[in-house]
JSON list of C-alpha atoms and ligand atoms in Angstrom, two decimals:
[
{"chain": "P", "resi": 831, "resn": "UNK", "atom": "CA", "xyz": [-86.65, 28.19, 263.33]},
{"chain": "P", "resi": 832, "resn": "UNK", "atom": "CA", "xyz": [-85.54, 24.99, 261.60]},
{"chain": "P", "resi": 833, "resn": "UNK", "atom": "CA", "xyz": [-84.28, 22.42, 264.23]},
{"chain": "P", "resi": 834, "resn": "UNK", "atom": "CA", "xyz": [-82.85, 19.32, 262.19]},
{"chain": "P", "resi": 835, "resn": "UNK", "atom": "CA", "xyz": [-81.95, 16.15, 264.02]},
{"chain": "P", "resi": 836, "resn": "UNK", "atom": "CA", "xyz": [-78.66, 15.55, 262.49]},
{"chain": "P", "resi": 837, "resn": "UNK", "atom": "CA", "xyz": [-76.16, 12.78, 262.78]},
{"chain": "P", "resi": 838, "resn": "UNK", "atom": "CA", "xyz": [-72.24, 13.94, 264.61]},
{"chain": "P", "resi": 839, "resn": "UNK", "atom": "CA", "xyz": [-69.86, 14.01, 262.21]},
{"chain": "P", "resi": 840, "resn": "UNK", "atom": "CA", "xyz": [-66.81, 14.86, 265.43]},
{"chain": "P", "resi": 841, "resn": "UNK", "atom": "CA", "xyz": [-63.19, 15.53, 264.05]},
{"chain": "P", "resi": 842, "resn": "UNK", "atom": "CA", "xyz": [-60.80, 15.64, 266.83]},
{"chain": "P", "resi": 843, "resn": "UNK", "atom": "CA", "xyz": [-57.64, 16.60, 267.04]},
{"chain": "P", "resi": 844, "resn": "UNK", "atom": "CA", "xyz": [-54.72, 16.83, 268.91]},
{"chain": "P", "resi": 845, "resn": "UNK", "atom": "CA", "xyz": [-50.86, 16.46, 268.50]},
{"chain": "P", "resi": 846, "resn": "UNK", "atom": "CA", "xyz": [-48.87, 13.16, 269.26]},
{"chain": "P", "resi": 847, "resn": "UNK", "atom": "CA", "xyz": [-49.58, 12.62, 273.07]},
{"chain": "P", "resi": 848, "resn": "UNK", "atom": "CA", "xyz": [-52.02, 14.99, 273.86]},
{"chain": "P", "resi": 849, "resn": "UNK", "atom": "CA", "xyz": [-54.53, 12.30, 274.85]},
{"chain": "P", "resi": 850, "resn": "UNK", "atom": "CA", "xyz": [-56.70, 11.93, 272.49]},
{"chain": "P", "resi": 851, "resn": "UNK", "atom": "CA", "xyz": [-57.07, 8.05, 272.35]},
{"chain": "P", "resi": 852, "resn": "UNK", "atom": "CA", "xyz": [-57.70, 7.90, 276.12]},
{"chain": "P", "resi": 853, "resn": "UNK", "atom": "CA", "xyz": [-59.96, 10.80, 275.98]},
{"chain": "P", "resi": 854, "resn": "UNK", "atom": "CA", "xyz": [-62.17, 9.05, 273.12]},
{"chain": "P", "resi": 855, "resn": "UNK", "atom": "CA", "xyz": [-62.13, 5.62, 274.87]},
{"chain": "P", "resi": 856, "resn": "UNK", "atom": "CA", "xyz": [-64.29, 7.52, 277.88]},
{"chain": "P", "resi": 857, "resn": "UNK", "atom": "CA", "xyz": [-65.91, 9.36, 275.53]},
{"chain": "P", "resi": 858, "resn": "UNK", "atom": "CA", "xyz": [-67.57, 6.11, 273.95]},
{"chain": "P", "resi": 859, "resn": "UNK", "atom": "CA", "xyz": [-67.73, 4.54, 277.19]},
{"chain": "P", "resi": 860, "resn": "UNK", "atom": "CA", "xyz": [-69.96, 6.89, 277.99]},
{"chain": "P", "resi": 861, "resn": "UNK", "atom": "CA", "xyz": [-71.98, 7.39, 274.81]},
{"chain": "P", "resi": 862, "resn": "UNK", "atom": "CA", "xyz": [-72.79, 3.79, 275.05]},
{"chain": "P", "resi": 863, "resn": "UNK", "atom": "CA", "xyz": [-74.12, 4.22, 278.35]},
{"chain": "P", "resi": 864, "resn": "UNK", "atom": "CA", "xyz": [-76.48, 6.51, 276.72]},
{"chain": "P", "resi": 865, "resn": "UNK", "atom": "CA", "xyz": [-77.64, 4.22, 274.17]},
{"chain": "P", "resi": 866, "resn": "UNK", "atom": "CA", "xyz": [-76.10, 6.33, 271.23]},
{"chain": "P", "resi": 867, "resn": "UNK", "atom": "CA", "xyz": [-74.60, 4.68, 268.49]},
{"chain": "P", "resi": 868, "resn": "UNK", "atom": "CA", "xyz": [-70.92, 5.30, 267.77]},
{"chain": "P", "resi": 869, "resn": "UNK", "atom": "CA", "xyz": [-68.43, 4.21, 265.78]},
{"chain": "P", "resi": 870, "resn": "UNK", "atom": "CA", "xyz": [-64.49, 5.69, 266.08]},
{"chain": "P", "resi": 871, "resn": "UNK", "atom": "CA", "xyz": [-62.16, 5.86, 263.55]},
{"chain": "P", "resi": 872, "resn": "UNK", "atom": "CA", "xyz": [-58.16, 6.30, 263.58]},
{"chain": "P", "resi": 873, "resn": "UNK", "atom": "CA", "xyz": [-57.75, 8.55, 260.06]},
{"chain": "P", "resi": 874, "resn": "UNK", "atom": "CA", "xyz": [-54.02, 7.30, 260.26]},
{"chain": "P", "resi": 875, "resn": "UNK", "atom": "CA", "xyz": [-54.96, 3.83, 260.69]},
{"chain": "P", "resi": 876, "resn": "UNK", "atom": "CA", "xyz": [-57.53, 4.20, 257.78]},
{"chain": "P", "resi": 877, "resn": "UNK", "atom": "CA", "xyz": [-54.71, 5.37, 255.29]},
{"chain": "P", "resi": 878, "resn": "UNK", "atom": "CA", "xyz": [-52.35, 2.74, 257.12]},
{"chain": "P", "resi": 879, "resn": "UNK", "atom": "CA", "xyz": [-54.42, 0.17, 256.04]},
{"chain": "P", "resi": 880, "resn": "UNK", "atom": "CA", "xyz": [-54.77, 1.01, 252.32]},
{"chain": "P", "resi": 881, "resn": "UNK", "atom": "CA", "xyz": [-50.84, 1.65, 252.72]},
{"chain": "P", "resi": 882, "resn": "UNK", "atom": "CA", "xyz": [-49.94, -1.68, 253.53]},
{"chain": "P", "resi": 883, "resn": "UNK", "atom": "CA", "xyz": [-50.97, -2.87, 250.26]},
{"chain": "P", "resi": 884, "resn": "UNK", "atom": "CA", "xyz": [-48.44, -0.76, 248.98]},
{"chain": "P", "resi": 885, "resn": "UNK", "atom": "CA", "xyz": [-45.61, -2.50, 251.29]},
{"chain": "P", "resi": 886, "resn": "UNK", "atom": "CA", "xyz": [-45.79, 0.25, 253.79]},
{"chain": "P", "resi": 887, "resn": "UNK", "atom": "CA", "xyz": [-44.78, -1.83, 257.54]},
{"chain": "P", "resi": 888, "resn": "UNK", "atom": "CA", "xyz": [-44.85, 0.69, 260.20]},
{"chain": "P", "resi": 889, "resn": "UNK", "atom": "CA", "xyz": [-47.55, 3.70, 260.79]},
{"chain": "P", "resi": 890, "resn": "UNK", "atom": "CA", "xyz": [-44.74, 6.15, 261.59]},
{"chain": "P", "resi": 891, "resn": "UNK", "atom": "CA", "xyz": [-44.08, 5.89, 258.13]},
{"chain": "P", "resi": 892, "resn": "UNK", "atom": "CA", "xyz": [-46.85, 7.09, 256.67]},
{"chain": "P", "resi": 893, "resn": "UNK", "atom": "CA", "xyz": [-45.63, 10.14, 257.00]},
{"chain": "P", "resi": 894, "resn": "UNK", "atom": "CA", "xyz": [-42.37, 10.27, 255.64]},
{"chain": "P", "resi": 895, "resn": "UNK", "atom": "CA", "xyz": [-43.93, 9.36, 252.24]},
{"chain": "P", "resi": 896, "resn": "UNK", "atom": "CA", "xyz": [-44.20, 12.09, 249.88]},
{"chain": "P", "resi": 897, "resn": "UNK", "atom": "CA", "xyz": [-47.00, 14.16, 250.17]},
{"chain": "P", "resi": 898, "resn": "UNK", "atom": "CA", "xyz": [-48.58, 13.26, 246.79]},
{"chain": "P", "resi": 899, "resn": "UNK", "atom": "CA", "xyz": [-48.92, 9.76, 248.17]},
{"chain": "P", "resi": 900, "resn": "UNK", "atom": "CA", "xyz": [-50.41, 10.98, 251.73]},
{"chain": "P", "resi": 901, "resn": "UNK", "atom": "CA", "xyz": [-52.98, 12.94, 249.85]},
{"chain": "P", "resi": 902, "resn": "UNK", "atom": "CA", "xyz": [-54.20, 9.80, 247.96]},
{"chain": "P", "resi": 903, "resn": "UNK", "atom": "CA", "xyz": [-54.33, 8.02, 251.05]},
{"chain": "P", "resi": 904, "resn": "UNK", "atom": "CA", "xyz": [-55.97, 10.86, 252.96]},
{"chain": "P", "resi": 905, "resn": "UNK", "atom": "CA", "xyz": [-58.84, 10.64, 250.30]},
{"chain": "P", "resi": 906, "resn": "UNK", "atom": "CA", "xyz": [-59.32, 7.31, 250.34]},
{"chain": "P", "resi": 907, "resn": "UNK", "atom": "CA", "xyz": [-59.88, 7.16, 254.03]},
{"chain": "P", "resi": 908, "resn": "UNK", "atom": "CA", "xyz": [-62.20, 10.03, 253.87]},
{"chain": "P", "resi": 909, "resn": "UNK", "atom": "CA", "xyz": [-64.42, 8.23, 250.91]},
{"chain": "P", "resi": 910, "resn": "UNK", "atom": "CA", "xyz": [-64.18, 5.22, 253.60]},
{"chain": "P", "resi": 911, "resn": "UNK", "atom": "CA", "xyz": [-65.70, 7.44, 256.56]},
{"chain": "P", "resi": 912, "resn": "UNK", "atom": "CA", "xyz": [-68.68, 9.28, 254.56]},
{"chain": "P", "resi": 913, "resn": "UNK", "atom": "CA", "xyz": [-70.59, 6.02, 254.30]},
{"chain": "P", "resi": 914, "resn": "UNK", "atom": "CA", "xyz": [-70.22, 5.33, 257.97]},
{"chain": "P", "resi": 915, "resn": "UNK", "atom": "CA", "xyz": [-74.19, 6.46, 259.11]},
{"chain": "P", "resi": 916, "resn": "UNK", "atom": "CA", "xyz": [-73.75, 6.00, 263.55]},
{"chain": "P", "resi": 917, "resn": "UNK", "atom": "CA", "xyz": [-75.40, 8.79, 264.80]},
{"chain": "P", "resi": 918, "resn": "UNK", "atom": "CA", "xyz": [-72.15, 10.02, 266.36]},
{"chain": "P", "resi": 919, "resn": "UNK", "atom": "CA", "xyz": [-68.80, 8.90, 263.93]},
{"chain": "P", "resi": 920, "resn": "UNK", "atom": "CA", "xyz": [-65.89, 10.25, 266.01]},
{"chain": "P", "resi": 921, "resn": "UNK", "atom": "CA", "xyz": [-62.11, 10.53, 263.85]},
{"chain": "P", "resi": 922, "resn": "UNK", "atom": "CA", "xyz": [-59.65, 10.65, 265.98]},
{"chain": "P", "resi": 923, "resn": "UNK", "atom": "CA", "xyz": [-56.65, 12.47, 263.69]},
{"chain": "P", "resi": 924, "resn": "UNK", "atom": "CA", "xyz": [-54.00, 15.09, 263.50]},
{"chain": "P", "resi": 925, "resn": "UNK", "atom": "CA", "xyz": [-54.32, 18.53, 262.46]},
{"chain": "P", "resi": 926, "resn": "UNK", "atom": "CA", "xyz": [-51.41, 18.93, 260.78]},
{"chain": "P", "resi": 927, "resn": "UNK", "atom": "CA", "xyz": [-48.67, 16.37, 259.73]},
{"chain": "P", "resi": 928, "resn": "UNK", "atom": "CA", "xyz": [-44.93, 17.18, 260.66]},
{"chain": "P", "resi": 929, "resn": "UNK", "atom": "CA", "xyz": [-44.04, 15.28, 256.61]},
{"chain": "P", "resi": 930, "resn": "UNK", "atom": "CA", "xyz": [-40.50, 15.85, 255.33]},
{"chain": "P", "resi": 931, "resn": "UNK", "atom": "CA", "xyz": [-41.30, 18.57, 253.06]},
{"chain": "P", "resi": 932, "resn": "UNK", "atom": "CA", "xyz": [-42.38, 20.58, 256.58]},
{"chain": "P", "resi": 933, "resn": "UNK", "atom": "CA", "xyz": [-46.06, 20.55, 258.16]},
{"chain": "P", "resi": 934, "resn": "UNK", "atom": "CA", "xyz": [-48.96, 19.66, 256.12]},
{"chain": "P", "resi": 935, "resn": "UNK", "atom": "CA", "xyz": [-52.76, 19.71, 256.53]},
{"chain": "P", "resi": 936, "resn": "UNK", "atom": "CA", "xyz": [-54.28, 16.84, 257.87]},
{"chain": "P", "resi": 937, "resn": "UNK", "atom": "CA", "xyz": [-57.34, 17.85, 256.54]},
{"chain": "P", "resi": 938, "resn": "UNK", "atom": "CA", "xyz": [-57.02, 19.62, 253.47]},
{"chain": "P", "resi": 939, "resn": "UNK", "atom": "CA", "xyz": [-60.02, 20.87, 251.66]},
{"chain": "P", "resi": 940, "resn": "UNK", "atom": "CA", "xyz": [-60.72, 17.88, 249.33]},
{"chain": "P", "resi": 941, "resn": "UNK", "atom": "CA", "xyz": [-60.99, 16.10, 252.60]},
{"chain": "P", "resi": 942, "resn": "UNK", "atom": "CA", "xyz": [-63.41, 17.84, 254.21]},
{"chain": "P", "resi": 943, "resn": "UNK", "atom": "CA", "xyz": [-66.10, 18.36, 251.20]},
{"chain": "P", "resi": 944, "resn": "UNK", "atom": "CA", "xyz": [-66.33, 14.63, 251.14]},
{"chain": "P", "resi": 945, "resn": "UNK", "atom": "CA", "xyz": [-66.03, 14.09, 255.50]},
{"chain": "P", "resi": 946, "resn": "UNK", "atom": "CA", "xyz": [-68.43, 17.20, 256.23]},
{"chain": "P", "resi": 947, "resn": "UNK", "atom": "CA", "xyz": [-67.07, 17.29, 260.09]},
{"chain": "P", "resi": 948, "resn": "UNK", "atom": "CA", "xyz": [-70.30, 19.07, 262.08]},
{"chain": "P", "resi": 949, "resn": "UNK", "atom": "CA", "xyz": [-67.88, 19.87, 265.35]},
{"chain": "P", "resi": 950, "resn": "UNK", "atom": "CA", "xyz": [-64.15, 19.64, 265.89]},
{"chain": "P", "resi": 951, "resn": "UNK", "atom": "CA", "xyz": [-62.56, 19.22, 269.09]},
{"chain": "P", "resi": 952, "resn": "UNK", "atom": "CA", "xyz": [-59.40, 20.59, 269.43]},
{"chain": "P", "resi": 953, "resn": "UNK", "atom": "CA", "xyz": [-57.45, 18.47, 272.30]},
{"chain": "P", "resi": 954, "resn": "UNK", "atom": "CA", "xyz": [-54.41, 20.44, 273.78]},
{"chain": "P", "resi": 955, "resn": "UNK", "atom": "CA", "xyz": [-52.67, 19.70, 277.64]},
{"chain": "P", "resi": 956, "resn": "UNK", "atom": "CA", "xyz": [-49.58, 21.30, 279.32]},
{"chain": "P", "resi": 957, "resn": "UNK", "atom": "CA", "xyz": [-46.27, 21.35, 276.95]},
{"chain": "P", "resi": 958, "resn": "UNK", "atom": "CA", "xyz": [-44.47, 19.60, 279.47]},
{"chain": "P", "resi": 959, "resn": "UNK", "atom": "CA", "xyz": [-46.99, 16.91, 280.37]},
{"chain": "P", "resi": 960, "resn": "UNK", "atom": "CA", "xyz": [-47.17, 16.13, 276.76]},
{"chain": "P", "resi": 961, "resn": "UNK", "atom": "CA", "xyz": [-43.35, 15.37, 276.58]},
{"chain": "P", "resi": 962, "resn": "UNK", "atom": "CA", "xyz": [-43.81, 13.23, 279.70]},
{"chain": "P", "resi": 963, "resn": "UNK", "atom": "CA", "xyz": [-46.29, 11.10, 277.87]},
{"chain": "P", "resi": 964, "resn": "UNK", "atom": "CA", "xyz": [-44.45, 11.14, 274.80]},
{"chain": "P", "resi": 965, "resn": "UNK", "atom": "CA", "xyz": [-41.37, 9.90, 276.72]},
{"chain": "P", "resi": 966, "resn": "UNK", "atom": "CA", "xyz": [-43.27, 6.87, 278.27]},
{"chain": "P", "resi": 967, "resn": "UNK", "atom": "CA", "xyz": [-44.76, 5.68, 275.24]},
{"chain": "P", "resi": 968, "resn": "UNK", "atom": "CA", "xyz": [-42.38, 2.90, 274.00]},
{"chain": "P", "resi": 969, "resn": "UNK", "atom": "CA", "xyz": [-45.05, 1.68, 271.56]},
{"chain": "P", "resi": 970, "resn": "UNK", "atom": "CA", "xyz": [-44.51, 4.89, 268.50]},
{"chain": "P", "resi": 971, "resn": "UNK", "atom": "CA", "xyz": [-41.46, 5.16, 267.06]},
{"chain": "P", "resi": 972, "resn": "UNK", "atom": "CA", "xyz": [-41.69, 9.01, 267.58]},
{"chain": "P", "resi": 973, "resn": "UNK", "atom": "CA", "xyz": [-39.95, 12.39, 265.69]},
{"chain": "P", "resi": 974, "resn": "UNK", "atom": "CA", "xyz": [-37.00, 14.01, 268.39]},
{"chain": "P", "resi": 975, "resn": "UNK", "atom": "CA", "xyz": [-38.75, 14.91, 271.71]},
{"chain": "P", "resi": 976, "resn": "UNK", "atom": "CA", "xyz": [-38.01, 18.36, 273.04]},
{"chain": "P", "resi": 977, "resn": "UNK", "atom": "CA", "xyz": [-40.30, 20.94, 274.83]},
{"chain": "P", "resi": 978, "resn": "UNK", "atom": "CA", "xyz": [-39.66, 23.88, 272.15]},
{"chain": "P", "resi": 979, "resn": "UNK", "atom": "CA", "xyz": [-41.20, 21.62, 269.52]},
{"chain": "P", "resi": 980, "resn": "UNK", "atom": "CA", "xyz": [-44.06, 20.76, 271.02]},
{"chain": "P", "resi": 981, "resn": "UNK", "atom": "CA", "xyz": [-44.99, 24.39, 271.76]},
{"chain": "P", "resi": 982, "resn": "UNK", "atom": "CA", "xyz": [-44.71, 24.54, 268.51]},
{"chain": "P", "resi": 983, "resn": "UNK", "atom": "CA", "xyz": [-46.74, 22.35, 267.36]},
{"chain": "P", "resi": 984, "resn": "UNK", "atom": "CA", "xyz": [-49.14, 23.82, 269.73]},
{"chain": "P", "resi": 985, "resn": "UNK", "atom": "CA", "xyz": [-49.27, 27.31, 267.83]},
{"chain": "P", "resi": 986, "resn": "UNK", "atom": "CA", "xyz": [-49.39, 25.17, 264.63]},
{"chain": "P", "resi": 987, "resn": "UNK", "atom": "CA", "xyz": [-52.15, 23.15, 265.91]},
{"chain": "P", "resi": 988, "resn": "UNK", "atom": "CA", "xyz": [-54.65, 26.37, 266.25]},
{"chain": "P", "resi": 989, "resn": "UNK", "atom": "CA", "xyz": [-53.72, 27.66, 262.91]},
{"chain": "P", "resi": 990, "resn": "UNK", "atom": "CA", "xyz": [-54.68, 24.76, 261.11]},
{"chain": "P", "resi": 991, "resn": "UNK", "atom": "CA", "xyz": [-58.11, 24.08, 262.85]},
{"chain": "P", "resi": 992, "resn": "UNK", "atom": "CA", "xyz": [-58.92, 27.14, 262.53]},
{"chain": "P", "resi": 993, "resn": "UNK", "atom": "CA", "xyz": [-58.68, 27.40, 259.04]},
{"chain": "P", "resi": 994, "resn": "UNK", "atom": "CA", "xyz": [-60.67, 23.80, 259.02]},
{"chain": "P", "resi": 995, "resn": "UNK", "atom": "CA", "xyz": [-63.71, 26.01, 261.47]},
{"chain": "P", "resi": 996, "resn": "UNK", "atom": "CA", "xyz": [-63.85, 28.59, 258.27]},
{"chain": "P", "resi": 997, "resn": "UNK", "atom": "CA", "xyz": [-63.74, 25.93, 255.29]},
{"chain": "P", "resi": 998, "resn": "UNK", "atom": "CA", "xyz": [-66.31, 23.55, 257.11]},
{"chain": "P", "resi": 999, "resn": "UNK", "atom": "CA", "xyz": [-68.76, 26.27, 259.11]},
{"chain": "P", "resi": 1000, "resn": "UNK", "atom": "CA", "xyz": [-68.70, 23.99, 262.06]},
{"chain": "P", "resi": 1001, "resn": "UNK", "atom": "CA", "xyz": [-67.62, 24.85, 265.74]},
{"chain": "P", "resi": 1002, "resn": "UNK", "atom": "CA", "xyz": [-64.02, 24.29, 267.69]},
{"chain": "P", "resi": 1003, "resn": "UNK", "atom": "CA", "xyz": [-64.01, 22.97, 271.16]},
{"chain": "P", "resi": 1004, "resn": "UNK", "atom": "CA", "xyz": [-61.29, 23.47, 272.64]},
{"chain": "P", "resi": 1005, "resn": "UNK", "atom": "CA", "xyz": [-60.59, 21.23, 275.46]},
{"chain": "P", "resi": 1006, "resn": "UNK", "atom": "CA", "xyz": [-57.86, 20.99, 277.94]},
{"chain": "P", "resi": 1007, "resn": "UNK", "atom": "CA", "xyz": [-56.87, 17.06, 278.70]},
{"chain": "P", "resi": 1008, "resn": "UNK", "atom": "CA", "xyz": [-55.39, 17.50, 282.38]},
{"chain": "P", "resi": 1009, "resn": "UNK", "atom": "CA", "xyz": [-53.26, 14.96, 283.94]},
{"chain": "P", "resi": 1010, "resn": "UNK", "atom": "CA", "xyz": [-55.09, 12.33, 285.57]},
{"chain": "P", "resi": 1011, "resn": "UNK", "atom": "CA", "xyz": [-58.34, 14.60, 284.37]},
{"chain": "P", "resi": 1012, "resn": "UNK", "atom": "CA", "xyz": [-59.76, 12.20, 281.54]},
{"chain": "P", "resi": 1013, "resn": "UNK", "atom": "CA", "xyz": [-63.41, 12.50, 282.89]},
{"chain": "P", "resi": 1014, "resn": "UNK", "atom": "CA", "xyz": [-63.26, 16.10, 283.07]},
{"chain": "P", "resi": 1015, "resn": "UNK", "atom": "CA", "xyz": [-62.15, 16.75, 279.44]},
{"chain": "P", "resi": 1016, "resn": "UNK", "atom": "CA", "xyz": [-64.35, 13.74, 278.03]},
{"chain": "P", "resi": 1017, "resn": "UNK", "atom": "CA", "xyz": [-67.93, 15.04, 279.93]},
{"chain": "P", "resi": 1018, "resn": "UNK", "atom": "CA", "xyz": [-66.69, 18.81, 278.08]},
{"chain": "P", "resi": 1019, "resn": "UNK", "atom": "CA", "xyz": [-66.48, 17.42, 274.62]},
{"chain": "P", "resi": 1020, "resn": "UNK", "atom": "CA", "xyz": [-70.00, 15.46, 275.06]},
{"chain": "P", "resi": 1021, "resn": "UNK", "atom": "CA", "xyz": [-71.73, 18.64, 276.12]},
{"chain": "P", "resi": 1022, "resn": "UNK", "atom": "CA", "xyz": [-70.49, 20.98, 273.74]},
{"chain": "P", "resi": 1023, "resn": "UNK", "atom": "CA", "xyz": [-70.88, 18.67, 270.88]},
{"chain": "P", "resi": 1024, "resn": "UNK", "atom": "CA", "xyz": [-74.76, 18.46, 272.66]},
{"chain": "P", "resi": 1025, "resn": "UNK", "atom": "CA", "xyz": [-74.96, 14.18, 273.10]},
{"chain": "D", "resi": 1321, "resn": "ATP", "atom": "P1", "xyz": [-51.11, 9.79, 269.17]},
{"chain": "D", "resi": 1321, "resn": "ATP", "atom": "O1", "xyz": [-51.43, 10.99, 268.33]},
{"chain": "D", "resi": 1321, "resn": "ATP", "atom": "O2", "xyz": [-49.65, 9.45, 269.13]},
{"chain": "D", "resi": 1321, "resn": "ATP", "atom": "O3", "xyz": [-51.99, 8.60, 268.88]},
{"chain": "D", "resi": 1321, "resn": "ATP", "atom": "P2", "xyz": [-52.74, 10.42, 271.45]},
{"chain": "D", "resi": 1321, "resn": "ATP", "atom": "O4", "xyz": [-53.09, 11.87, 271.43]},
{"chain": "D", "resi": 1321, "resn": "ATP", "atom": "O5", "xyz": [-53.78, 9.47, 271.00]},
{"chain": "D", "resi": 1321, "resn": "ATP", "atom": "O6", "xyz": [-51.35, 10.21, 270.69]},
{"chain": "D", "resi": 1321, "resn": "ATP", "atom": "P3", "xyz": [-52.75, 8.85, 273.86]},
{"chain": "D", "resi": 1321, "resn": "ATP", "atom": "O7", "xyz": [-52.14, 7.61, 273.27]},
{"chain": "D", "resi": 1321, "resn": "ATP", "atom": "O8", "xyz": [-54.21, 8.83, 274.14]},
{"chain": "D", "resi": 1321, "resn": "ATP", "atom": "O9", "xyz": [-52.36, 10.11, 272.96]},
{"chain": "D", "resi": 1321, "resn": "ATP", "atom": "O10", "xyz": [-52.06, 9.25, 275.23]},
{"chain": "D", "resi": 1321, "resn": "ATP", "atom": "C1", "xyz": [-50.62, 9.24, 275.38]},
{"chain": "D", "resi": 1321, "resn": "ATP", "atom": "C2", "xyz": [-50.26, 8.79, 276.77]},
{"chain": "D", "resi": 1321, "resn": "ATP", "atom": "O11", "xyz": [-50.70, 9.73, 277.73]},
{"chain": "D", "resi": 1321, "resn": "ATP", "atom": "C3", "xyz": [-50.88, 7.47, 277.19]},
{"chain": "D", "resi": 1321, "resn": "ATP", "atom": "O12", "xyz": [-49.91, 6.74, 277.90]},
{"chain": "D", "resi": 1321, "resn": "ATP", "atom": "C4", "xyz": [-52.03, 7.87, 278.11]},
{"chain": "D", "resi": 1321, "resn": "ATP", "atom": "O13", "xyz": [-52.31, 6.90, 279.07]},
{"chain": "D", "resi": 1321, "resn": "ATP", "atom": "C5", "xyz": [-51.52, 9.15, 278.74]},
{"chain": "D", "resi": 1321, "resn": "ATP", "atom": "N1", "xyz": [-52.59, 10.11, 279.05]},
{"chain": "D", "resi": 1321, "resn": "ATP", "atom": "C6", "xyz": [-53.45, 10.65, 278.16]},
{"chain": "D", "resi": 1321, "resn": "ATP", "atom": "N2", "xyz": [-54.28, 11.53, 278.77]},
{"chain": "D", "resi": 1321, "resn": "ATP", "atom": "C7", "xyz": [-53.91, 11.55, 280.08]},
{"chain": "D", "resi": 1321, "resn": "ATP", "atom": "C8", "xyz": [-54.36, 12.27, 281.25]},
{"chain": "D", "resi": 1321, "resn": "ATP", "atom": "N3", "xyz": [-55.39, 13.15, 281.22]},
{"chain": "D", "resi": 1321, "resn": "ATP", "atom": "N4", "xyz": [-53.75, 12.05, 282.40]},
{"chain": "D", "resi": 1321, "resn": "ATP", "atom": "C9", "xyz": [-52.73, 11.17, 282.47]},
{"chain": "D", "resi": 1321, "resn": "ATP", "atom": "N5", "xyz": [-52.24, 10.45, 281.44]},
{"chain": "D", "resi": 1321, "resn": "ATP", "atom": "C10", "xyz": [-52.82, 10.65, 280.26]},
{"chain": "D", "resi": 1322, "resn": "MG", "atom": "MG1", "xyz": [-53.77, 8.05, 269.47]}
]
């Protein structure tokens, strides 16, 4: 047997609201506490910031750009992240963007030759406790908020990472963020990614 001490390489995703911001904040907290090193990175905010060169104001829309332009962002911020060497480099992104031409990969296959992810988390929480959060959050100048949608976007969500699983080789946790549960799902990433 071959046992390799590798550096984390942690893609996780999660639709709009699903927690995954909050979740990662504990999730650091407590790496630190274990004297890991660990860097996080918003993908979105990495493309935002090469956008605003390009007179793009406002995060939200980043994705209302044509898709040509979101895929030369999208490798840009992945060239960024591969020379990031923590021993645990945690993106915090979407699996899928909801674009005007209709959904489209968040990490397409260009993207994850150069980011080599070696676990995804998948971050998921009740339908209707997602709207609730969505509702609340004055900050993001969201899409239209209804329940149906974001059971859709659920389905969507394990179609795409899965595909990501096959293309990559590397392991899906899926993790259920429960209301007022952010320990919970934060302790279930850290063991399954083995920290
Ligand atoms: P986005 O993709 O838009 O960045 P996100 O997945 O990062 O969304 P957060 O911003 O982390 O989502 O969370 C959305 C809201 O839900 C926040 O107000 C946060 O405080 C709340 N929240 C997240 N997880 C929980 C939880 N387990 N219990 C209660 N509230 C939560
Ligand atoms: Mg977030």
């Amino acid at each position: 047997m071959l046992y390799l001490v590798e550096n984390k390489k942690v893609v996780m995703v999660g639709i709009p609201g699903v927690g995954k911001t909050s979740l990662l904040k504990r999730v650091v907290e407590i790496l630190k506490e274990r004297n890991k090193t660990v860097s996080v990175f918003s993908f979105g905010t990495l493309m935002f910031d090469v956008a605003k060169d390009n007179n793009i104001q406002d995060r939200d829309e980043l994705r209302k750009l044509p898709v040509i332009d979101q895929q030369k962002l999208q490798k840009i911020a992945a060239e960024k992240l591969s020379s990031v060497t923590d021993e645990v480099v945690i993106i915090d992104t979407h699996a899928f963007i909801n674009s005007s031409e209709g959904y489209y990969p968040g990490l397409p296959e260009h993207v994850l030759k150069i980011i080599k992810p070696t676990n995804f988390v998948s971050v998921s929480a009740k339908p209707e406790e997602i709207y609730s959060r969505r509702i609340k959050d004055f900050t993001r100048n969201r899409d239209k908020i209804t329940l149906s949608n974001i059971k859709k976007e659920l389905d969507f969500q394990s179609g795409f990472i899965s595909a990501y699983a096959v293309i990559s080789g590397s392991p899906i946790k899926y993790v259920l963020n429960r209301e007022g549960k952010i320990d919970e799902a934060a302790d279930k990433i850290i063991n399954a990614i083995g920290l």
